[in-house]
Short mmCIF file of C-alpha atoms and ligand atoms in Angstrom, two decimals:
data_model
loop_
_atom_site.label_atom_id
_atom_site.label_comp_id
_atom_site.label_asym_id
_atom_site.label_seq_id
_atom_site.Cartn_x
_atom_site.Cartn_y
_atom_site.Cartn_z
CA UNK A 1 6.46 -18.28 -16.25
CA UNK A 2 5.78 -18.17 -20.29
CA UNK A 3 7.74 -15.69 -22.44
CA UNK A 4 6.01 -15.17 -25.66
CA UNK A 5 7.67 -14.54 -29.02
CA UNK A 6 8.10 -10.94 -29.82
CA UNK A 7 6.01 -11.52 -33.36
CA UNK A 8 3.47 -13.45 -31.24
CA UNK A 9 -0.31 -12.73 -32.36
CA UNK A 10 -3.09 -11.30 -29.66
CA UNK A 11 -4.74 -14.64 -30.50
CA UNK A 12 -1.82 -17.04 -29.58
CA UNK A 13 -1.39 -14.97 -26.35
CA UNK A 14 -4.93 -15.75 -25.44
CA UNK A 15 -4.66 -19.33 -26.56
CA UNK A 16 -1.98 -19.59 -23.95
CA UNK A 17 -4.27 -17.79 -21.36
CA UNK A 18 -6.99 -20.31 -22.23
CA UNK A 19 -4.77 -23.43 -21.87
CA UNK A 20 -3.50 -22.33 -18.53
CA UNK A 21 -7.02 -22.00 -17.19
CA UNK A 22 -7.99 -25.23 -18.74
CA UNK A 23 -5.76 -26.94 -16.14
CA UNK A 24 -7.19 -24.87 -13.44
CA UNK A 25 -4.83 -22.06 -12.91
CA UNK A 26 -5.24 -18.61 -13.31
CA UNK A 27 -3.00 -16.23 -15.71
CA UNK A 28 -1.48 -12.81 -14.81
CA UNK A 29 -0.51 -11.12 -18.41
CA UNK A 30 2.15 -8.51 -18.66
CA UNK A 31 2.49 -6.89 -21.85
CA UNK A 32 5.68 -5.40 -22.47
CA UNK A 33 6.82 -3.28 -25.25
CA UNK A 34 8.10 -5.64 -27.44
CA UNK A 35 7.26 -8.89 -25.25
CA UNK A 36 4.29 -10.48 -23.46
CA UNK A 37 4.99 -12.57 -20.60
CA UNK A 38 2.30 -14.51 -18.76
CA UNK A 39 2.65 -15.47 -14.84
CA UNK A 40 0.82 -18.86 -13.73
CA UNK A 41 -1.29 -18.13 -10.78
CA UNK A 42 -1.55 -21.16 -8.52
CA UNK A 43 0.35 -24.37 -7.35
CA UNK A 44 2.64 -24.96 -10.41
CA UNK A 45 4.04 -28.41 -9.08
CA UNK A 46 1.59 -30.48 -11.24
CA UNK A 47 2.11 -27.88 -14.28
CA UNK A 48 3.94 -29.85 -17.42
CA UNK A 49 5.99 -26.75 -18.55
CA UNK A 50 7.21 -28.65 -21.50
CA UNK A 51 3.65 -29.17 -23.01
CA UNK A 52 3.19 -25.18 -22.94
CA UNK A 53 6.66 -24.79 -24.71
CA UNK A 54 4.88 -26.33 -27.58
CA UNK A 55 1.82 -23.80 -27.85
CA UNK A 56 1.82 -21.39 -30.93
CA UNK A 57 3.89 -18.05 -29.90
CA UNK A 58 5.50 -19.51 -26.98
CA UNK A 59 9.09 -18.51 -26.89
CA UNK A 60 10.45 -20.15 -23.39
CA UNK A 61 8.86 -21.54 -20.34
CA UNK A 62 10.40 -21.57 -17.06
CA UNK A 63 9.75 -21.73 -13.46
CA UNK A 64 10.57 -18.55 -10.98
CA UNK A 65 10.68 -20.08 -7.24
CA UNK A 66 9.84 -17.05 -5.44
CA UNK A 67 6.62 -16.77 -3.43
CA UNK A 68 6.14 -13.29 -4.85
CA UNK A 69 6.87 -13.51 -8.45
CA UNK A 70 4.00 -11.40 -9.69
CA UNK A 71 5.44 -8.11 -8.08
CA UNK A 72 9.19 -9.09 -8.58
CA UNK A 73 11.72 -7.20 -10.23
CA UNK A 74 12.48 -10.05 -12.02
CA UNK A 75 8.94 -10.61 -13.74
CA UNK A 76 8.75 -7.17 -14.56
CA UNK A 77 12.26 -7.13 -16.11
CA UNK A 78 11.17 -10.08 -18.13
CA UNK A 79 8.21 -8.25 -19.98
CA UNK A 80 10.37 -5.47 -20.27
CA UNK A 81 8.03 -3.02 -18.50
CA UNK A 82 10.66 -1.89 -15.67
CA UNK A 83 10.15 1.50 -16.52
CA UNK A 84 11.71 2.78 -13.32
CA UNK A 85 10.22 3.99 -10.94
CA UNK A 86 6.81 2.11 -11.22
CA UNK A 87 4.33 4.54 -10.32
CA UNK A 88 0.97 4.73 -8.76
CA UNK A 89 -1.21 7.80 -10.26
CA UNK A 90 -3.94 8.73 -7.65
CA UNK A 91 -5.76 11.67 -9.46
CA UNK A 92 -2.55 13.96 -10.15
CA UNK A 93 -0.31 12.66 -7.56
CA UNK A 94 2.45 10.23 -8.55
CA UNK A 95 3.37 7.75 -5.85
CA UNK A 96 6.71 6.02 -6.21
CA UNK A 97 8.02 8.93 -8.45
CA UNK A 98 10.95 11.41 -7.11
CA UNK A 99 9.03 13.76 -5.39
CA UNK A 100 8.27 12.40 -2.15
CA UNK A 101 4.20 12.25 -1.07
CA UNK A 102 2.78 13.02 2.21
CA UNK A 103 -0.46 11.33 3.52
CA UNK A 104 -1.56 13.55 6.81
CA UNK A 105 -4.72 13.54 8.67
CA UNK A 106 -6.12 12.22 11.76
CA UNK A 107 -5.88 8.77 13.28
CA UNK A 108 -9.47 8.96 13.67
CA UNK A 109 -12.38 10.87 11.92
CA UNK A 110 -14.17 11.98 14.80
CA UNK A 111 -16.66 14.79 14.19
CA UNK A 112 -16.80 16.63 10.54
CA UNK A 113 -15.42 19.67 12.15
CA UNK A 114 -12.67 18.12 13.15
CA UNK A 115 -11.80 16.64 9.94
CA UNK A 116 -12.13 19.66 7.88
CA UNK A 117 -9.92 21.64 10.46
CA UNK A 118 -7.41 19.18 10.23
CA UNK A 119 -7.76 18.65 6.33
CA UNK A 120 -7.48 22.38 5.75
CA UNK A 121 -4.64 22.83 8.23
CA UNK A 122 -2.37 19.29 6.78
CA UNK A 123 -3.43 21.02 2.71
CA UNK A 124 -1.81 24.25 4.05
CA UNK A 125 1.41 22.33 5.50
CA UNK A 126 1.96 20.55 2.18
CA UNK A 127 0.41 17.63 2.38
CA UNK A 128 -1.07 15.38 -0.80
CA UNK A 129 -3.37 12.75 0.34
CA UNK A 130 -5.61 12.84 3.49
CA UNK A 131 -5.91 10.04 5.70
CA UNK A 132 -8.67 9.34 8.80
CA UNK A 133 -9.79 6.31 10.42
CA UNK A 134 -13.44 5.05 10.53
CA UNK A 135 -13.14 1.75 11.29
CA UNK A 136 -10.79 1.54 13.82
CA UNK A 137 -8.62 -1.58 14.66
CA UNK A 138 -8.13 -1.47 18.60
CA UNK A 139 -6.64 -3.66 21.15
CA UNK A 140 -9.18 -3.09 23.74
CA UNK A 141 -12.91 -3.32 22.95
CA UNK A 142 -13.69 -0.78 25.60
CA UNK A 143 -12.13 1.79 23.93
CA UNK A 144 -13.23 3.93 20.91
CA UNK A 145 -13.64 1.86 17.93
CA UNK A 146 -13.97 4.78 15.00
CA UNK A 147 -17.45 6.31 14.16
CA UNK A 148 -18.05 3.49 11.56
CA UNK A 149 -18.40 1.09 14.66
CA UNK A 150 -21.88 2.70 15.79
CA UNK A 151 -23.66 1.42 12.34
CA UNK A 152 -23.98 1.55 8.77
CA UNK A 153 -25.41 5.18 8.84
CA UNK A 154 -23.03 6.47 10.84
CA UNK A 155 -20.18 5.24 8.76
CA UNK A 156 -21.69 6.47 5.75
CA UNK A 157 -21.99 9.72 7.42
CA UNK A 158 -18.40 9.98 8.10
CA UNK A 159 -17.25 8.20 4.78
CA UNK A 160 -19.18 11.27 3.22
CA UNK A 161 -17.13 13.83 5.65
CA UNK A 162 -13.74 12.09 4.14
CA UNK A 163 -14.93 12.31 0.84
CA UNK A 164 -16.10 16.05 1.22
CA UNK A 165 -13.11 17.13 3.01
CA UNK A 166 -11.06 15.65 -0.04
CA UNK A 167 -12.98 17.07 -2.51
CA UNK A 168 -12.61 20.79 -0.67
CA UNK A 169 -8.85 20.72 0.14
CA UNK A 170 -8.38 18.99 -3.31
CA UNK A 171 -6.78 15.80 -1.86
CA UNK A 172 -7.42 12.11 -2.42
CA UNK A 173 -8.51 10.30 0.45
CA UNK A 174 -7.58 7.03 2.45
CA UNK A 175 -9.06 5.10 4.95
CA UNK A 176 -9.21 1.55 6.31
CA UNK A 177 -11.21 -1.37 5.79
CA UNK A 178 -10.82 -3.62 8.59
CA UNK A 179 -12.94 -6.53 7.32
CA UNK A 180 -14.29 -8.06 4.18
CA UNK A 181 -17.77 -6.91 5.07
CA UNK A 182 -16.74 -3.11 4.85
CA UNK A 183 -14.70 -3.11 1.37
CA UNK A 184 -17.87 -2.48 -0.86
CA UNK A 185 -19.20 0.50 1.11
CA UNK A 186 -15.87 2.14 1.96
CA UNK A 187 -14.64 1.39 -1.78
CA UNK A 188 -17.47 4.08 -2.81
CA UNK A 189 -16.21 6.96 -0.98
CA UNK A 190 -12.20 6.55 -0.87
CA UNK A 191 -9.48 6.92 -3.61
CA UNK A 192 -7.13 4.31 -1.73
CA UNK A 193 -7.76 1.26 0.43
CA UNK A 194 -5.83 0.81 3.42
CA UNK A 195 -5.08 -2.85 4.70
CA UNK A 196 -3.88 -2.49 8.66
CA UNK A 197 -0.83 -4.25 9.99
CA UNK A 198 -3.25 -6.59 12.08
CA UNK A 199 -5.01 -7.73 8.72
CA UNK A 200 -1.98 -8.22 6.52
CA UNK A 201 -2.92 -11.77 7.01
CA UNK A 202 -6.19 -11.56 5.86
CA UNK A 203 -6.30 -13.22 2.24
CA UNK A 204 -10.03 -12.92 1.93
CA UNK A 205 -9.93 -9.16 2.86
CA UNK A 206 -6.90 -8.89 0.53
CA UNK A 207 -8.17 -10.39 -2.38
CA UNK A 208 -11.89 -8.73 -1.92
CA UNK A 209 -10.07 -5.14 -1.79
CA UNK A 210 -7.93 -5.92 -4.58
CA UNK A 211 -11.18 -6.66 -6.58
CA UNK A 212 -11.96 -2.97 -6.05
CA UNK A 213 -9.36 -2.08 -8.41
CA UNK A 214 -8.36 1.12 -6.27
CA UNK A 215 -4.82 1.28 -5.17
CA UNK A 216 -3.96 -0.50 -1.75
CA UNK A 217 -2.07 0.88 0.97
CA UNK A 218 -0.83 -2.19 2.31
CA UNK A 219 0.68 -2.21 5.97
CA UNK A 220 2.98 -4.76 7.06
CA UNK A 221 2.29 -6.81 10.19
CA UNK A 222 4.28 -5.66 13.18
CA UNK A 223 5.92 -9.48 13.18
CA UNK A 224 6.11 -10.14 9.79
CA UNK A 225 9.30 -11.11 7.86
CA UNK A 226 9.83 -9.24 4.44
CA UNK A 227 9.28 -12.33 2.94
CA UNK A 228 5.42 -12.79 4.27
CA UNK A 229 4.88 -9.08 4.03
CA UNK A 230 5.48 -9.59 -0.26
CA UNK A 231 3.76 -13.00 -0.26
CA UNK A 232 0.82 -11.64 1.08
CA UNK A 233 1.01 -8.53 -1.05
CA UNK A 234 1.27 -11.19 -4.08
CA UNK A 235 -2.44 -12.27 -3.06
CA UNK A 236 -3.43 -8.54 -3.96
CA UNK A 237 -1.41 -8.79 -7.56
CA UNK A 238 -2.96 -12.18 -7.95
CA UNK A 239 -6.21 -10.41 -8.66
CA UNK A 240 -4.88 -8.16 -11.28
CA UNK A 241 -4.27 -5.39 -9.28
CA UNK A 242 -0.86 -4.15 -8.85
CA UNK A 243 -1.36 -0.88 -7.63
CA UNK A 244 -0.11 -1.91 -3.99
CA UNK A 245 1.79 0.95 -1.69
CA UNK A 246 3.99 -0.77 0.77
CA UNK A 247 3.87 0.35 4.28
CA UNK A 248 6.69 -0.07 6.82
CA UNK A 249 5.22 0.81 10.10
CA UNK A 250 7.30 -0.58 12.42
CA UNK A 251 8.12 -4.07 14.10
CA UNK A 252 7.58 -5.40 17.48
CA UNK A 253 10.44 -3.96 19.78
CA UNK A 254 12.38 -6.21 22.21
CA UNK A 255 14.41 -5.44 25.26
CA UNK A 256 14.96 -2.14 26.73
CA UNK A 257 13.36 -0.46 23.33
CA UNK A 258 10.07 -1.39 24.38
CA UNK A 259 9.83 1.45 26.88
CA UNK A 260 11.09 3.74 24.67
CA UNK A 261 9.15 3.29 21.54
CA UNK A 262 5.54 1.70 20.73
CA UNK A 263 7.40 -0.18 18.02
CA UNK A 264 10.68 -0.37 16.14
CA UNK A 265 10.64 1.11 12.78
CA UNK A 266 12.65 -1.09 10.46
CA UNK A 267 14.21 1.41 7.98
CA UNK A 268 16.30 -1.63 6.39
CA UNK A 269 13.19 -2.93 5.02
CA UNK A 270 12.86 -0.07 3.00
CA UNK A 271 15.91 -0.87 0.62
CA UNK A 272 15.85 -4.48 1.01
CA UNK A 273 11.80 -4.43 -0.42
CA UNK A 274 13.18 -2.12 -3.15
CA UNK A 275 15.66 -4.88 -4.24
CA UNK A 276 13.01 -7.44 -4.59
CA UNK A 277 10.04 -5.69 -5.87
CA UNK A 278 9.23 -2.51 -8.26
CA UNK A 279 6.19 -1.75 -5.67
CA UNK A 280 6.56 1.66 -4.06
CA UNK A 281 7.53 2.16 -0.26
CA UNK A 282 6.00 4.16 2.12
CA UNK A 283 7.12 4.65 5.74
CA UNK A 284 4.46 5.42 8.92
CA UNK A 285 6.73 6.87 11.41
CA UNK A 286 3.89 7.87 13.44
CA UNK A 287 2.90 4.13 14.45
CA UNK A 288 6.30 3.22 14.38
CA UNK A 289 7.36 5.50 17.19
CA UNK A 290 4.50 6.16 19.08
CA UNK A 291 5.69 9.39 20.06
CA UNK A 292 5.72 12.90 18.32
CA UNK A 293 8.66 13.94 19.30
CA UNK A 294 10.63 11.24 17.50
CA UNK A 295 8.11 11.96 14.13
CA UNK A 296 10.48 14.49 12.78
CA UNK A 297 13.67 12.62 12.89
CA UNK A 298 12.04 9.34 11.86
CA UNK A 299 10.45 11.15 8.59
CA UNK A 300 13.70 12.58 7.67
CA UNK A 301 15.57 8.98 8.36
CA UNK A 302 12.85 7.26 6.10
CA UNK A 303 12.86 9.50 3.06
CA UNK A 304 16.85 9.49 3.25
CA UNK A 305 16.25 5.51 3.45
CA UNK A 306 14.56 5.77 0.01
CA UNK A 307 10.84 5.75 1.10
CA UNK A 308 8.73 7.52 -1.47
CA UNK A 309 6.11 8.65 1.00
CA UNK A 310 5.38 9.53 4.60
CA UNK A 311 2.02 8.95 6.23
CA UNK A 312 1.92 11.01 9.35
CA UNK A 313 -0.78 11.44 12.15
CA UNK A 314 -1.58 15.11 12.70
CA UNK A 315 -4.10 17.05 14.93
CA UNK A 316 -4.38 20.56 15.75
CA UNK A 317 -4.84 19.41 19.62
CA UNK A 318 -3.15 16.14 20.23
CA UNK A 319 -3.97 15.97 23.72
CA UNK A 320 -7.98 15.75 23.12
CA UNK A 321 -7.49 12.98 19.98
CA UNK A 322 -9.64 10.45 20.94
CA UNK A 323 -7.06 7.57 19.65
CA UNK A 324 -3.14 8.22 19.42
CA UNK A 325 -2.94 11.40 20.58
CA UNK A 326 0.74 10.85 21.83
CA UNK A 327 1.94 10.40 18.30
CA UNK A 328 -0.02 12.88 16.67
CA UNK A 329 1.67 16.28 15.33
CA UNK A 330 0.51 19.74 14.97
CA UNK A 331 0.08 21.02 11.49
CA UNK A 332 2.89 23.39 12.15
CA UNK A 333 5.25 20.40 12.95
CA UNK A 334 4.33 18.86 9.73
CA UNK A 335 4.83 21.65 7.81
CA UNK A 336 8.60 21.67 9.05
CA UNK A 337 8.73 18.08 8.79
CA UNK A 338 7.85 18.19 4.94
CA UNK A 339 10.21 20.98 4.47
CA UNK A 340 13.34 19.01 5.94
CA UNK A 341 12.12 15.94 4.01
CA UNK A 342 11.81 17.63 0.65
CA UNK A 343 15.37 18.94 1.17
CA UNK A 344 16.65 15.32 1.81
CA UNK A 345 14.63 13.97 -0.82
CA UNK A 346 16.23 16.44 -3.43
CA UNK A 347 19.70 16.23 -2.26
CA UNK A 348 19.39 12.37 -2.10
CA UNK A 349 17.17 11.62 -5.71
CA UNK A 350 20.43 12.41 -8.17
CA UNK A 351 22.64 10.35 -5.98
CA UNK A 352 20.53 7.25 -6.16
C1 PEP B 401 -3.61 3.02 10.97
O1 PEP B 401 -2.85 3.75 10.35
O2 PEP B 401 -4.84 3.86 11.33
C2 PEP B 401 -3.36 1.94 11.97
C3 PEP B 401 -4.07 1.71 12.94
O3 PEP B 401 -2.19 1.72 11.83
P1 PEP B 401 -1.58 0.22 11.76
O4 PEP B 401 -2.44 -0.84 10.91
O5 PEP B 401 -0.26 0.22 11.46
O6 PEP B 401 -1.48 -0.45 13.44
MN1 MN B 402 -3.16 5.72 14.90
#
């Protein structure tokens, strides 16, 4: 980590960046109001820090040991860019601010009519962002894989519906990219790229998705520690994209819990992650609980724990959903959940 002098010139900053690159590393430049901090990306063990200290404009050089330094509160504080809270703007929606943001929609896009009906309903219920899976990660190859699985034309058709539904009901849209090969196509249609729990460890997918310069909704793998989750988020940040929305979606349950919930919603992860990073944290109670009758309670608890947003699966008739019907709530239930969560959000915000 290199802290530049307050009076350092832009030429001196680029001189340091050039020197870092010459040594085979990448640089992350964070310009604060008064000073610039430069993060070194790569295996720093072979780096001669003393030499860097002698470069013009450099005030101080030191090592930050954490594997997720670019997204750490510490790094942000150094450049004095720690405007709290750090927010991600998607159109006129601010993720990470004081008002909770609600992402809602079907688990999976099934038809134009199904998507538009749900989009209209979730908007009326108070949702801000529309979700809908087109490339679905599924445990069984014999189950519905999402409309994108049928081929490129079918994927484009479903992506077009998603984009149009977002435009018609004035909501930015998010969908999952399950593999590197889908990133270019999906990025043309959506406002936020989702990386699903199963792909949290896919460095190449993370890097490719980050390069699109769109916000990334990044889900924690159900077996990942918080340290791993943040370390893999760093792959996105290392591409110069810090618009990362971290999503807690439940971890593998143990013992008797197994028969009652799909995963265990790790709500302690929300404040724990917030102590480490400035990135916004959202909660997905749908995949965590796996049961519609728990969504209201888990949503309220998530907002109380400090989540800045929720992502909830909704269907007008959950029984006919092709995927995850057991955890989908109705638009009416979404409305009640949002209303309760807004009250909790208002109550808790001034107490933090
Ligand atoms: C999803 O949000 O559509 C999804 C598949 O979730 P997860 O990756 O958390 O299982
Ligand atoms: Mn789902």
